[in-house]
mmCIF file of C-alpha atoms in Angstrom:
data_model
loop_
_atom_site.group_PDB
_atom_site.id
_atom_site.type_symbol
_atom_site.label_atom_id
_atom_site.label_comp_id
_atom_site.label_asym_id
_atom_site.label_seq_id
_atom_site.Cartn_x
_atom_site.Cartn_y
_atom_site.Cartn_z
ATOM 1 C CA UNK A 170 36.781 -42.685 84.768
ATOM 2 C CA UNK A 171 32.873 -42.722 83.706
ATOM 3 C CA UNK A 172 32.128 -43.182 79.955
ATOM 4 C CA UNK A 173 31.424 -40.037 78.474
ATOM 5 C CA UNK A 174 28.323 -40.187 76.570
ATOM 6 C CA UNK A 175 26.391 -37.768 74.281
ATOM 7 C CA UNK A 176 22.964 -39.175 75.184
ATOM 8 C CA UNK A 177 21.973 -39.390 71.542
ATOM 9 C CA UNK A 178 22.264 -41.983 68.761
ATOM 10 C CA UNK A 179 25.789 -41.496 68.765
ATOM 11 C CA UNK A 180 26.061 -43.693 71.683
ATOM 12 C CA UNK A 181 23.972 -46.220 69.229
ATOM 13 C CA UNK A 182 26.458 -46.252 66.397
ATOM 14 C CA UNK A 183 29.520 -47.558 68.898
ATOM 15 C CA UNK A 184 28.009 -50.911 70.174
ATOM 16 C CA UNK A 185 30.072 -53.094 67.512
ATOM 17 C CA UNK A 186 33.141 -51.596 68.589
ATOM 18 C CA UNK A 187 32.038 -51.511 72.509
ATOM 19 C CA UNK A 188 30.796 -55.404 72.226
ATOM 20 C CA UNK A 189 33.720 -56.388 70.690
ATOM 21 C CA UNK A 190 35.896 -57.699 74.164
ATOM 22 C CA UNK A 191 36.904 -60.623 75.429
ATOM 23 C CA UNK A 192 34.723 -60.800 78.194
ATOM 24 C CA UNK A 193 31.614 -59.332 76.751
ATOM 25 C CA UNK A 194 31.667 -62.500 74.442
ATOM 26 C CA UNK A 195 32.727 -65.398 76.492
ATOM 27 C CA UNK A 196 30.341 -63.914 79.226
ATOM 28 C CA UNK A 197 27.578 -64.347 76.510
ATOM 29 C CA UNK A 198 29.357 -67.295 75.396
ATOM 30 C CA UNK A 199 29.093 -68.709 78.772
ATOM 31 C CA UNK A 200 25.519 -68.667 79.386
ATOM 32 C CA UNK A 201 24.438 -69.991 75.935
ATOM 33 C CA UNK A 202 26.321 -73.079 76.336
ATOM 34 C CA UNK A 203 24.542 -73.249 79.546
ATOM 35 C CA UNK A 204 21.441 -72.569 77.529
ATOM 36 C CA UNK A 205 22.000 -74.988 74.936
ATOM 37 C CA UNK A 206 23.292 -77.987 77.142
ATOM 38 C CA UNK A 207 20.152 -77.916 79.431
ATOM 39 C CA UNK A 208 17.824 -77.515 75.921
ATOM 40 C CA UNK A 209 19.553 -80.249 74.460
ATOM 41 C CA UNK A 210 18.928 -82.214 77.634
ATOM 42 C CA UNK A 211 15.590 -81.715 78.257
ATOM 43 C CA UNK A 212 14.852 -82.046 74.466
ATOM 44 C CA UNK A 213 16.337 -85.070 73.890
ATOM 45 C CA UNK A 214 14.301 -86.408 77.137
ATOM 46 C CA UNK A 215 11.323 -85.318 75.889
ATOM 47 C CA UNK A 216 11.426 -86.851 72.419
ATOM 48 C CA UNK A 217 12.703 -90.003 74.268
ATOM 49 C CA UNK A 218 9.498 -90.061 76.335
ATOM 50 C CA UNK A 219 7.606 -89.326 73.700
ATOM 51 C CA UNK A 220 9.196 -92.694 71.891
ATOM 52 C CA UNK A 221 10.950 -91.279 69.155
ATOM 53 C CA UNK A 222 13.953 -92.571 67.677
ATOM 54 C CA UNK A 223 16.849 -90.620 69.296
ATOM 55 C CA UNK A 224 19.548 -92.065 66.796
ATOM 56 C CA UNK A 225 17.758 -90.664 63.813
ATOM 57 C CA UNK A 226 17.479 -87.191 65.614
ATOM 58 C CA UNK A 227 21.265 -87.241 66.816
ATOM 59 C CA UNK A 228 22.100 -88.362 63.370
ATOM 60 C CA UNK A 229 20.324 -84.813 61.796
ATOM 61 C CA UNK A 230 20.667 -82.120 64.655
ATOM 62 C CA UNK A 231 23.275 -83.205 67.028
ATOM 63 C CA UNK A 232 23.943 -80.695 69.459
ATOM 64 C CA UNK A 233 22.079 -78.357 68.466
ATOM 65 C CA UNK A 234 18.016 -79.538 67.801
ATOM 66 C CA UNK A 235 16.905 -76.183 67.785
ATOM 67 C CA UNK A 236 13.684 -77.135 65.545
ATOM 68 C CA UNK A 237 9.757 -77.131 66.237
ATOM 69 C CA UNK A 238 9.309 -80.746 67.558
ATOM 70 C CA UNK A 239 5.333 -81.876 67.369
ATOM 71 C CA UNK A 240 5.010 -83.963 70.830
ATOM 72 C CA UNK A 241 2.021 -85.932 71.508
ATOM 73 C CA UNK A 242 2.743 -86.961 75.298
ATOM 74 C CA UNK A 243 1.425 -84.024 77.735
ATOM 75 C CA UNK A 244 4.289 -84.924 80.361
ATOM 76 C CA UNK A 245 7.017 -84.969 77.579
ATOM 77 C CA UNK A 246 5.772 -81.524 75.880
ATOM 78 C CA UNK A 247 6.077 -80.186 79.066
ATOM 79 C CA UNK A 248 9.555 -81.430 79.570
ATOM 80 C CA UNK A 249 10.182 -80.095 76.076
ATOM 81 C CA UNK A 250 8.534 -76.674 77.156
ATOM 82 C CA UNK A 251 10.689 -76.453 80.434
ATOM 83 C CA UNK A 252 14.079 -76.733 78.232
ATOM 84 C CA UNK A 253 12.972 -74.033 76.011
ATOM 85 C CA UNK A 254 12.236 -71.480 79.043
ATOM 86 C CA UNK A 255 15.563 -72.888 80.568
ATOM 87 C CA UNK A 256 17.321 -72.049 77.211
ATOM 88 C CA UNK A 257 15.748 -68.647 77.107
ATOM 89 C CA UNK A 258 16.233 -67.781 80.813
ATOM 90 C CA UNK A 259 19.937 -68.751 80.109
ATOM 91 C CA UNK A 260 19.970 -66.187 77.188
ATOM 92 C CA UNK A 261 18.771 -63.396 79.375
ATOM 93 C CA UNK A 262 21.500 -64.163 82.112
ATOM 94 C CA UNK A 263 23.976 -63.522 78.806
ATOM 95 C CA UNK A 264 22.144 -60.491 78.325
ATOM 96 C CA UNK A 265 22.340 -59.747 81.796
ATOM 97 C CA UNK A 266 26.030 -59.938 82.056
ATOM 98 C CA UNK A 267 26.429 -58.100 78.932
ATOM 99 C CA UNK A 268 24.401 -55.352 80.285
ATOM 100 C CA UNK A 269 26.340 -55.240 83.630
ATOM 101 C CA UNK A 270 29.536 -54.992 82.253
ATOM 102 C CA UNK A 271 28.202 -52.117 79.924
ATOM 103 C CA UNK A 272 26.342 -50.324 82.889
ATOM 104 C CA UNK A 273 29.437 -50.986 85.388
ATOM 105 C CA UNK A 274 31.395 -49.045 82.429
ATOM 106 C CA UNK A 275 29.262 -45.905 82.072
ATOM 107 C CA UNK A 276 29.469 -45.321 85.912
ATOM 108 C CA UNK A 277 33.377 -45.250 85.403
ATOM 109 C CA UNK A 278 34.102 -49.259 86.516
ATOM 110 C CA UNK A 279 36.253 -50.068 83.310
ATOM 111 C CA UNK A 280 37.644 -52.906 85.071
ATOM 112 C CA UNK A 281 34.513 -55.245 85.722
ATOM 113 C CA UNK A 282 35.911 -58.854 85.243
ATOM 114 C CA UNK A 283 34.308 -61.795 83.801
ATOM 115 C CA UNK A 284 33.673 -63.525 87.231
ATOM 116 C CA UNK A 285 32.259 -60.802 88.550
ATOM 117 C CA UNK A 286 29.840 -60.275 85.458
ATOM 118 C CA UNK A 287 28.895 -64.184 85.759
ATOM 119 C CA UNK A 288 28.272 -64.393 89.362
ATOM 120 C CA UNK A 289 26.311 -60.983 89.460
ATOM 121 C CA UNK A 290 24.015 -62.968 86.948
ATOM 122 C CA UNK A 291 23.539 -65.364 89.022
ATOM 123 C CA UNK A 292 22.705 -63.445 92.078
ATOM 124 C CA UNK A 293 19.931 -61.762 89.812
ATOM 125 C CA UNK A 294 18.565 -64.833 88.540
ATOM 126 C CA UNK A 295 15.403 -64.393 90.744
ATOM 127 C CA UNK A 296 15.013 -61.260 90.054
ATOM 128 C CA UNK A 297 14.961 -61.838 86.093
ATOM 129 C CA UNK A 298 12.714 -65.696 86.705
ATOM 130 C CA UNK A 299 10.088 -63.364 89.267
ATOM 131 C CA UNK A 300 10.073 -60.206 86.425
ATOM 132 C CA UNK A 301 9.388 -62.289 83.836
ATOM 133 C CA UNK A 302 6.806 -65.088 85.539
ATOM 134 C CA UNK A 303 4.534 -61.927 87.098
ATOM 135 C CA UNK A 304 4.215 -61.199 83.361
ATOM 136 C CA UNK A 305 3.189 -64.519 82.134
ATOM 137 C CA UNK A 306 1.174 -65.190 85.206
ATOM 138 C CA UNK A 307 -0.977 -61.367 84.582
ATOM 139 C CA UNK A 308 -1.357 -62.694 81.051
ATOM 140 C CA UNK A 309 -2.688 -66.584 82.111
ATOM 141 C CA UNK A 310 -4.806 -64.683 84.694
ATOM 142 C CA UNK A 311 -6.720 -62.969 81.616
ATOM 143 C CA UNK A 312 -6.826 -66.197 79.969
ATOM 144 C CA UNK A 313 -8.759 -67.547 82.786
ATOM 145 C CA UNK A 314 -11.344 -64.634 83.032
ATOM 146 C CA UNK A 315 -11.582 -65.027 79.382
ATOM 147 C CA UNK A 316 -12.573 -68.800 79.874
ATOM 148 C CA UNK A 317 -14.979 -67.767 82.502
ATOM 149 C CA UNK A 318 -16.582 -65.476 80.341
ATOM 150 C CA UNK A 319 -16.808 -68.326 77.808
ATOM 151 C CA UNK A 320 -18.723 -70.671 80.497
ATOM 152 C CA UNK A 321 -21.313 -67.693 80.565
ATOM 153 C CA UNK A 322 -21.383 -67.280 77.000
ATOM 154 C CA UNK A 323 -22.305 -70.969 76.940
ATOM 155 C CA UNK A 324 -25.756 -70.354 79.028
ATOM 156 C CA UNK A 325 -28.646 -70.425 76.738
ATOM 157 C CA UNK A 326 -30.152 -67.073 75.170
ATOM 158 C CA UNK A 327 -28.714 -64.733 78.238
ATOM 159 C CA UNK A 328 -25.130 -65.702 77.653
ATOM 160 C CA UNK A 329 -25.332 -64.455 74.075
ATOM 161 C CA UNK A 330 -26.504 -61.243 75.200
ATOM 162 C CA UNK A 331 -23.663 -60.990 77.890
ATOM 163 C CA UNK A 332 -21.135 -61.551 75.400
ATOM 164 C CA UNK A 333 -22.348 -59.015 72.777
ATOM 165 C CA UNK A 334 -22.941 -56.474 75.591
ATOM 166 C CA UNK A 335 -19.341 -56.805 76.798
ATOM 167 C CA UNK A 336 -17.535 -57.350 73.500
ATOM 168 C CA UNK A 337 -16.305 -53.855 73.317
ATOM 169 C CA UNK A 338 -16.195 -52.701 76.909
ATOM 170 C CA UNK A 339 -14.605 -54.733 79.259
ATOM 171 C CA UNK A 340 -13.683 -57.394 76.553
ATOM 172 C CA UNK A 341 -12.265 -55.834 73.148
ATOM 173 C CA UNK A 342 -10.233 -53.228 75.908
ATOM 174 C CA UNK A 343 -8.783 -55.987 77.902
ATOM 175 C CA UNK A 344 -7.865 -57.892 74.786
ATOM 176 C CA UNK A 345 -6.223 -54.907 73.522
ATOM 177 C CA UNK A 346 -4.142 -54.303 76.300
ATOM 178 C CA UNK A 347 -3.493 -57.826 76.988
ATOM 179 C CA UNK A 348 -2.040 -58.224 73.040
ATOM 180 C CA UNK A 349 0.281 -55.356 74.435
ATOM 181 C CA UNK A 350 1.508 -56.981 77.416
ATOM 182 C CA UNK A 351 2.136 -60.105 75.417
ATOM 183 C CA UNK A 352 4.262 -57.833 72.867
ATOM 184 C CA UNK A 353 6.222 -56.487 76.084
ATOM 185 C CA UNK A 354 6.817 -59.924 77.308
ATOM 186 C CA UNK A 355 8.518 -60.685 73.858
ATOM 187 C CA UNK A 356 10.476 -57.312 74.141
ATOM 188 C CA UNK A 357 11.291 -58.166 77.370
ATOM 189 C CA UNK A 358 13.854 -60.862 76.798
ATOM 190 C CA UNK A 359 16.463 -58.496 75.572
ATOM 191 C CA UNK A 360 15.308 -55.080 77.666
ATOM 192 C CA UNK A 361 14.491 -56.452 80.910
ATOM 193 C CA UNK A 362 18.084 -57.744 81.588
ATOM 194 C CA UNK A 363 19.640 -54.523 80.626
ATOM 195 C CA UNK A 364 17.171 -52.091 82.760
ATOM 196 C CA UNK A 365 18.000 -55.026 85.959
ATOM 197 C CA UNK A 366 21.388 -54.648 85.343
ATOM 198 C CA UNK A 367 20.772 -50.817 85.811
ATOM 199 C CA UNK A 368 18.967 -51.312 88.994
ATOM 200 C CA UNK A 369 21.251 -51.225 92.072
ATOM 201 C CA UNK A 370 18.510 -53.137 94.159
ATOM 202 C CA UNK A 371 17.237 -56.815 93.366
ATOM 203 C CA UNK A 372 13.603 -55.076 92.942
ATOM 204 C CA UNK A 373 11.454 -56.888 90.435
ATOM 205 C CA UNK A 374 8.251 -55.031 90.176
ATOM 206 C CA UNK A 375 10.485 -51.718 89.548
ATOM 207 C CA UNK A 376 12.192 -53.738 86.850
ATOM 208 C CA UNK A 377 8.915 -54.401 85.366
ATOM 209 C CA UNK A 378 7.519 -50.965 85.568
ATOM 210 C CA UNK A 379 10.854 -49.481 84.230
ATOM 211 C CA UNK A 380 10.812 -52.013 81.261
ATOM 212 C CA UNK A 381 6.905 -50.870 80.570
ATOM 213 C CA UNK A 382 8.090 -47.214 80.832
ATOM 214 C CA UNK A 383 10.776 -47.195 78.259
ATOM 215 C CA UNK A 384 8.697 -49.072 75.764
ATOM 216 C CA UNK A 385 5.622 -46.739 76.755
ATOM 217 C CA UNK A 386 7.109 -43.364 76.806
ATOM 218 C CA UNK A 387 9.886 -43.675 74.156
ATOM 219 C CA UNK A 388 8.792 -46.522 71.575
ATOM 220 C CA UNK A 389 10.109 -44.816 68.371
ATOM 221 C CA UNK A 390 13.342 -44.545 70.208
ATOM 222 C CA UNK A 391 13.796 -47.792 71.178
ATOM 223 C CA UNK A 392 12.152 -49.433 67.902
ATOM 224 C CA UNK A 393 15.128 -47.381 65.918
ATOM 225 C CA UNK A 394 18.062 -48.385 68.458
ATOM 226 C CA UNK A 395 16.611 -51.895 68.469
ATOM 227 C CA UNK A 396 16.522 -52.014 64.718
ATOM 228 C CA UNK A 397 20.023 -50.401 64.226
ATOM 229 C CA UNK A 398 21.467 -53.258 66.729
ATOM 230 C CA UNK A 399 20.167 -56.156 65.290
ATOM 231 C CA UNK A 400 21.063 -55.115 62.036
ATOM 232 C CA UNK A 401 24.658 -54.544 63.022
ATOM 233 C CA UNK A 402 24.526 -57.731 65.075
ATOM 234 C CA UNK A 403 24.007 -59.768 62.164
ATOM 235 C CA UNK A 404 26.661 -58.000 60.040
ATOM 236 C CA UNK A 405 29.406 -57.793 62.629
ATOM 237 C CA UNK A 406 28.934 -61.446 63.774
ATOM 238 C CA UNK A 407 29.081 -62.295 60.007
ATOM 239 C CA UNK A 408 32.902 -60.523 59.892
ATOM 240 C CA UNK A 409 33.498 -62.183 62.954
ATOM 241 C CA UNK A 410 32.317 -65.654 61.637
ATOM 242 C CA UNK A 411 34.640 -64.711 58.415
ATOM 243 C CA UNK A 412 37.583 -64.342 60.819
ATOM 244 C CA UNK A 413 37.339 -67.183 62.636
ATOM 245 C CA UNK A 414 36.851 -69.468 59.403
ATOM 246 C CA UNK A 415 40.159 -67.854 58.068
ATOM 247 C CA UNK A 416 41.840 -68.172 61.529
ATOM 248 C CA UNK A 417 40.995 -72.138 61.481
ATOM 249 C CA UNK A 418 41.879 -72.337 57.796
ATOM 250 C CA UNK A 419 45.463 -70.424 58.779
ATOM 251 C CA UNK A 420 46.235 -72.641 61.893
ATOM 252 C CA UNK A 421 45.613 -75.909 59.807
ATOM 253 C CA UNK A 422 47.466 -74.908 57.206
ATOM 254 C CA UNK A 423 50.608 -73.986 59.268
ATOM 255 C CA UNK A 424 50.487 -77.173 61.667
ATOM 256 C CA UNK A 425 49.561 -79.328 58.059
ATOM 257 C CA UNK A 426 53.347 -78.002 56.910
ATOM 258 C CA UNK A 427 54.837 -80.931 59.487
ATOM 259 C CA UNK A 428 51.983 -82.772 60.293
ATOM 260 C CA UNK A 429 50.355 -83.631 57.072
ATOM 261 C CA UNK A 430 47.187 -84.253 56.431
ATOM 262 C CA UNK A 431 46.286 -84.890 60.138
ATOM 263 C CA UNK A 432 44.818 -81.543 61.181
ATOM 264 C CA UNK A 433 42.695 -81.272 58.420
ATOM 265 C CA UNK A 434 41.381 -84.485 58.463
ATOM 266 C CA UNK A 435 40.895 -83.541 62.529
ATOM 267 C CA UNK A 436 38.566 -80.733 61.192
ATOM 268 C CA UNK A 437 36.627 -82.701 59.466
ATOM 269 C CA UNK A 438 36.096 -85.464 62.001
ATOM 270 C CA UNK A 439 34.885 -82.655 64.103
ATOM 271 C CA UNK A 440 32.510 -81.194 61.672
ATOM 272 C CA UNK A 441 31.137 -84.497 60.698
ATOM 273 C CA UNK A 442 29.551 -84.507 64.533
ATOM 274 C CA UNK A 443 28.263 -81.102 64.179
ATOM 275 C CA UNK A 444 24.808 -79.970 62.036
ATOM 276 C CA UNK A 445 26.703 -77.825 59.822
ATOM 277 C CA UNK A 446 24.028 -78.359 57.326
ATOM 278 C CA UNK A 447 21.108 -76.871 59.623
ATOM 279 C CA UNK A 448 19.545 -73.826 59.151
ATOM 280 C CA UNK A 449 20.581 -72.012 62.190
ATOM 281 C CA UNK A 450 24.423 -72.812 60.923
ATOM 282 C CA UNK A 451 23.535 -71.490 57.624
ATOM 283 C CA UNK A 452 22.089 -68.244 58.685
ATOM 284 C CA UNK A 453 24.749 -67.651 61.189
ATOM 285 C CA UNK A 454 27.663 -67.890 58.602
ATOM 286 C CA UNK A 455 25.583 -66.051 55.817
ATOM 287 C CA UNK A 456 25.318 -62.076 55.624
ATOM 288 C CA UNK A 457 21.615 -62.233 56.266
ATOM 289 C CA UNK A 458 19.153 -65.213 56.280
ATOM 290 C CA UNK A 459 18.054 -66.123 52.769
ATOM 291 C CA UNK A 460 21.246 -64.481 50.767
ATOM 292 C CA UNK A 461 23.737 -67.183 49.419
ATOM 293 C CA UNK A 462 26.576 -64.993 50.261
ATOM 294 C CA UNK A 463 28.691 -66.649 53.565
ATOM 295 C CA UNK A 464 31.365 -68.905 54.820
ATOM 296 C CA UNK A 465 31.131 -72.445 53.302
ATOM 297 C CA UNK A 466 31.970 -75.596 55.420
ATOM 298 C CA UNK A 467 30.271 -78.093 53.090
ATOM 299 C CA UNK A 468 33.925 -79.223 51.661
ATOM 300 C CA UNK A 469 35.253 -79.676 55.547
ATOM 301 C CA UNK A 470 32.476 -81.782 56.242
ATOM 302 C CA UNK A 471 32.994 -85.023 54.894
ATOM 303 C CA UNK A 472 34.437 -87.771 57.315
ATOM 304 C CA UNK A 473 33.788 -90.991 58.849
ATOM 305 C CA UNK A 474 36.342 -91.160 61.479
ATOM 306 C CA UNK A 475 34.585 -91.678 64.794
ATOM 307 C CA UNK A 476 37.972 -91.050 66.760
ATOM 308 C CA UNK A 477 37.575 -89.296 70.391
ATOM 309 C CA UNK A 478 39.635 -86.835 68.993
ATOM 310 C CA UNK A 479 36.954 -86.051 66.426
ATOM 311 C CA UNK A 480 34.550 -85.465 68.869
ATOM 312 C CA UNK A 481 36.799 -83.200 71.046
ATOM 313 C CA UNK A 482 37.591 -81.365 68.054
ATOM 314 C CA UNK A 483 33.478 -81.030 67.882
ATOM 315 C CA UNK A 484 33.615 -79.231 70.918
ATOM 316 C CA UNK A 485 36.142 -77.314 70.059
ATOM 317 C CA UNK A 486 34.308 -76.064 67.099
ATOM 318 C CA UNK A 487 31.498 -75.672 68.856
ATOM 319 C CA UNK A 488 32.673 -73.604 71.222
ATOM 320 C CA UNK A 489 34.202 -70.992 68.097
ATOM 321 C CA UNK A 490 30.776 -71.400 66.394
ATOM 322 C CA UNK A 491 28.881 -70.338 69.948
ATOM 323 C CA UNK A 492 31.284 -67.380 70.200
ATOM 324 C CA UNK A 493 30.083 -66.066 66.908
ATOM 325 C CA UNK A 494 26.413 -66.186 67.929
ATOM 326 C CA UNK A 495 27.743 -64.473 71.577
ATOM 327 C CA UNK A 496 29.200 -61.701 69.757
ATOM 328 C CA UNK A 497 26.056 -60.901 67.663
ATOM 329 C CA UNK A 498 23.837 -61.285 71.338
ATOM 330 C CA UNK A 499 26.401 -59.206 72.842
ATOM 331 C CA UNK A 500 26.087 -56.535 70.532
ATOM 332 C CA UNK A 501 22.511 -56.545 70.977
ATOM 333 C CA UNK A 502 22.708 -56.594 74.665
ATOM 334 C CA UNK A 503 25.469 -53.582 74.568
ATOM 335 C CA UNK A 504 22.904 -51.655 72.369
ATOM 336 C CA UNK A 505 19.845 -52.220 74.895
ATOM 337 C CA UNK A 506 21.818 -51.175 77.599
ATOM 338 C CA UNK A 507 23.049 -48.040 76.136
ATOM 339 C CA UNK A 508 19.448 -47.813 74.632
ATOM 340 C CA UNK A 509 18.067 -47.715 78.008
ATOM 341 C CA UNK A 510 20.451 -45.261 79.347
ATOM 342 C CA UNK A 511 19.823 -42.708 76.902
ATOM 343 C CA UNK A 512 15.898 -43.107 77.312
ATOM 344 C CA UNK A 513 16.259 -43.146 81.107
ATOM 345 C CA UNK A 514 17.783 -39.791 80.745
ATOM 346 C CA UNK A 515 15.336 -38.269 77.734
ATOM 347 C CA UNK A 516 12.072 -39.595 80.053
ATOM 348 C CA UNK A 517 13.431 -39.326 83.533
ATOM 349 C CA UNK A 518 16.245 -36.704 83.277
ATOM 350 C CA UNK A 519 18.361 -39.099 85.254
ATOM 351 C CA UNK A 520 21.716 -39.973 84.279
ATOM 352 C CA UNK A 521 23.400 -43.368 85.125
ATOM 353 C CA UNK A 522 26.674 -42.082 84.212
ATOM 354 C CA UNK A 523 26.307 -40.212 87.574
ATOM 355 C CA UNK A 524 25.737 -43.482 90.029
ATOM 356 C CA UNK A 525 28.670 -44.948 91.656
ATOM 357 C CA UNK A 526 30.078 -48.350 90.461
ATOM 358 C CA UNK A 527 27.890 -50.990 91.937
ATOM 359 C CA UNK A 528 30.881 -53.319 92.448
ATOM 360 C CA UNK A 529 33.962 -52.562 94.106
ATOM 361 C CA UNK A 530 37.748 -53.689 93.721
ATOM 362 C CA UNK A 531 37.454 -56.863 95.256
ATOM 363 C CA UNK A 532 34.372 -57.958 93.269
ATOM 364 C CA UNK A 533 31.958 -57.858 95.987
ATOM 365 C CA UNK A 534 28.656 -55.882 96.199
ATOM 366 C CA UNK A 535 28.425 -53.284 98.844
ATOM 367 C CA UNK A 536 25.965 -53.586 101.037
ATOM 368 C CA UNK A 537 22.527 -51.440 100.473
ATOM 369 C CA UNK A 538 21.582 -48.496 102.252
ATOM 370 C CA UNK A 539 18.513 -48.630 104.431
#
């Protein structure tokens, strides 16, 4: 049964409900965990090469070293940059998985599995990577051109005249266009995975064109839909976080009826290994960043236990925390998939819902037609 869409704001209003599904949250959480693992490994490796004391950073950040680190060593800085890039790429794979689930549902495939979404994401990894790399290389090409102009400008007397004469045309015009390209590059982190998920063929060029077309031809509509998805993602993730907090409280209390203080002490031991006082955790567990209203973990965080069970509990609590962010990102990804579907219809008079599902019942992608 194909998804019945109205192709207007009513389809966007329903995204918190649509994103609240186990397969979307788990798919996003899976790729977030991969991204955090890769980012943490590369970040701590970069800090070690840079000669920083890792024990101090581990005591402060633990598994989540999400902060801006000033690294002086070039090689260490390159490793740090690679870690950030891999995290963003993993996040895009998560957006792609959730978008693919939504697009397949719009096409009528309501039985798209988590394993299929994850497998499909890895199959399209090259498409996402090449698409992003193409945009980045274009920006770098413009930077090289301006660097060459700088060399010409350094020529005595005549260089100043050349720079002044070319300041508006083509200098300013190209700079203005490049700033727009950089903006699209930032936007593509959330929009491009949705566009790629809607493409039946693995074509990076067409994905880039459709991403630009979506922003250029329907900018106000895309901004409005995205702004709404960001707001409800924060509100929805807070509600989800509150229920997670109460669920942990309930299970701990219930087990404590027969186990005594052990369950609560184990929770405290687990939280003591996590950076619960970091800005990331505080902002995630609050209604909105900067508002002192949300879930507080301070009374649970005091423990000096170093038992192996405490580290295992830290891992379990970490997965719960990542699922909160996973739900927020699932709302955003679902919103981008629906926004692209609506905008594609409005600008091209093309309904993705009229397409047949990309995946068959056995989970394999049918061969592409020549």
